[in-house]
XYZ file of C-alpha atoms in Angstrom:
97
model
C 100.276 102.135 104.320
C 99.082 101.983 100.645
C 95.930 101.007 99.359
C 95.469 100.007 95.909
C 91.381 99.706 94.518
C 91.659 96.654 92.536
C 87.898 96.037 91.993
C 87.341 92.428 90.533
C 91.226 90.962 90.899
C 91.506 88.106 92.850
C 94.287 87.895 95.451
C 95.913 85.216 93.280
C 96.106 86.933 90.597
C 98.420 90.371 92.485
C 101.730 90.007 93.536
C 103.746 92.201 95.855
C 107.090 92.646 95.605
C 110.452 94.702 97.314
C 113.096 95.665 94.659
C 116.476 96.494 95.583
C 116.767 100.172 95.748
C 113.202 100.257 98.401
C 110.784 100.258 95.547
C 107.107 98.517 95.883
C 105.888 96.850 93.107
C 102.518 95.794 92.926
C 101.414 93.956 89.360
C 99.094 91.797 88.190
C 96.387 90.849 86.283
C 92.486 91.447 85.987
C 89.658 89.635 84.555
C 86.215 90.906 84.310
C 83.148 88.709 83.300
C 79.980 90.280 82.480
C 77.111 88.253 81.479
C 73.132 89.672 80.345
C 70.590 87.849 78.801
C 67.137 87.200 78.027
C 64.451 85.288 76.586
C 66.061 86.289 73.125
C 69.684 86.507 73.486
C 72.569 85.674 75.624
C 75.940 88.012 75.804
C 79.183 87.303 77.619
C 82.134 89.697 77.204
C 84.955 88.924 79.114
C 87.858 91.611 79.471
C 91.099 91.494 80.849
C 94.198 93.919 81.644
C 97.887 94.049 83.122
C 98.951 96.801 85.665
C 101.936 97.541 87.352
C 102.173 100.442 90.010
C 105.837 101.237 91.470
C 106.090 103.558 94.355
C 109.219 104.457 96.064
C 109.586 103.632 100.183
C 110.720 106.182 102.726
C 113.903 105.830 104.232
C 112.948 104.659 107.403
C 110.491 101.644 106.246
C 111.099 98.074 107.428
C 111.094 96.437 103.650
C 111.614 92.733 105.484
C 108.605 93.172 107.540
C 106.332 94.320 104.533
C 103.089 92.944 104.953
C 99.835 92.646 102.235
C 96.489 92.066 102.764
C 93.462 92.183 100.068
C 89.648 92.303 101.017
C 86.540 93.590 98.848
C 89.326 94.448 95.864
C 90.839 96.847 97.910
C 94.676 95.616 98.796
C 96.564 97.033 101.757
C 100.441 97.106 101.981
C 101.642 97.523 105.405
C 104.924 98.631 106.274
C 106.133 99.369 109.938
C 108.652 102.115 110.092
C 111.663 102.701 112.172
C 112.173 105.041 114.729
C 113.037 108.864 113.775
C 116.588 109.205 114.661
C 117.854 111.462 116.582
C 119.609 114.311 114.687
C 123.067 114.418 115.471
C 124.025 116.974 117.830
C 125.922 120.108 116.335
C 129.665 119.835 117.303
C 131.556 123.306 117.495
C 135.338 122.939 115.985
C 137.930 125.008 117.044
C 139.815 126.279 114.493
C 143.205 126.655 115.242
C 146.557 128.594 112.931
């Protein structure tokens, strides 16, 4: 699992992807609105930025049954992982001459 705080992003606006090569991209963008006033004045400042996180995926992950979920800015990649094989059993060769 990975868990990314995006605090303020949208689900819409975060994409998910699987590159060749079992890297996870997440990337998107975020826009922040921030508004005070009074009887005097009124401010809005709106901000924005790009971000793009790559991690690389174990062996052994499932990258076609990647999964992505986003609640309270905090998205959740979900990745089921395959079985530990077995290592192979050690094979004495006779050596022969």
């Amino acid at each position: 699992n990975f868990k990314a705080d995006l605090p303020g992003a949208k689900k819409e606006e975060v994409k998910v992807e699987v590159e060749e090569g079992r890297v996870l991209q997440i990337s998107g963008e975020r826009s922040k609105e921030e508004e005070e006033k009074n009887d005097k004045w009124h401010r809005v400042e709106r901000s924005s930025g790009k971000f793009l996180r790559r991690f690389r995926l174990p062996e052994n992950a499932k990258v076609d049954q990647v999964k992505a979920s986003m609640e309270n800015g905090v998205l959740t990649v979900t990745m089921p992982k395959e079985d530990a094989k077995k290592k192979p059993e050690m094979k004495s060769i006779e050596i022969s001459g």
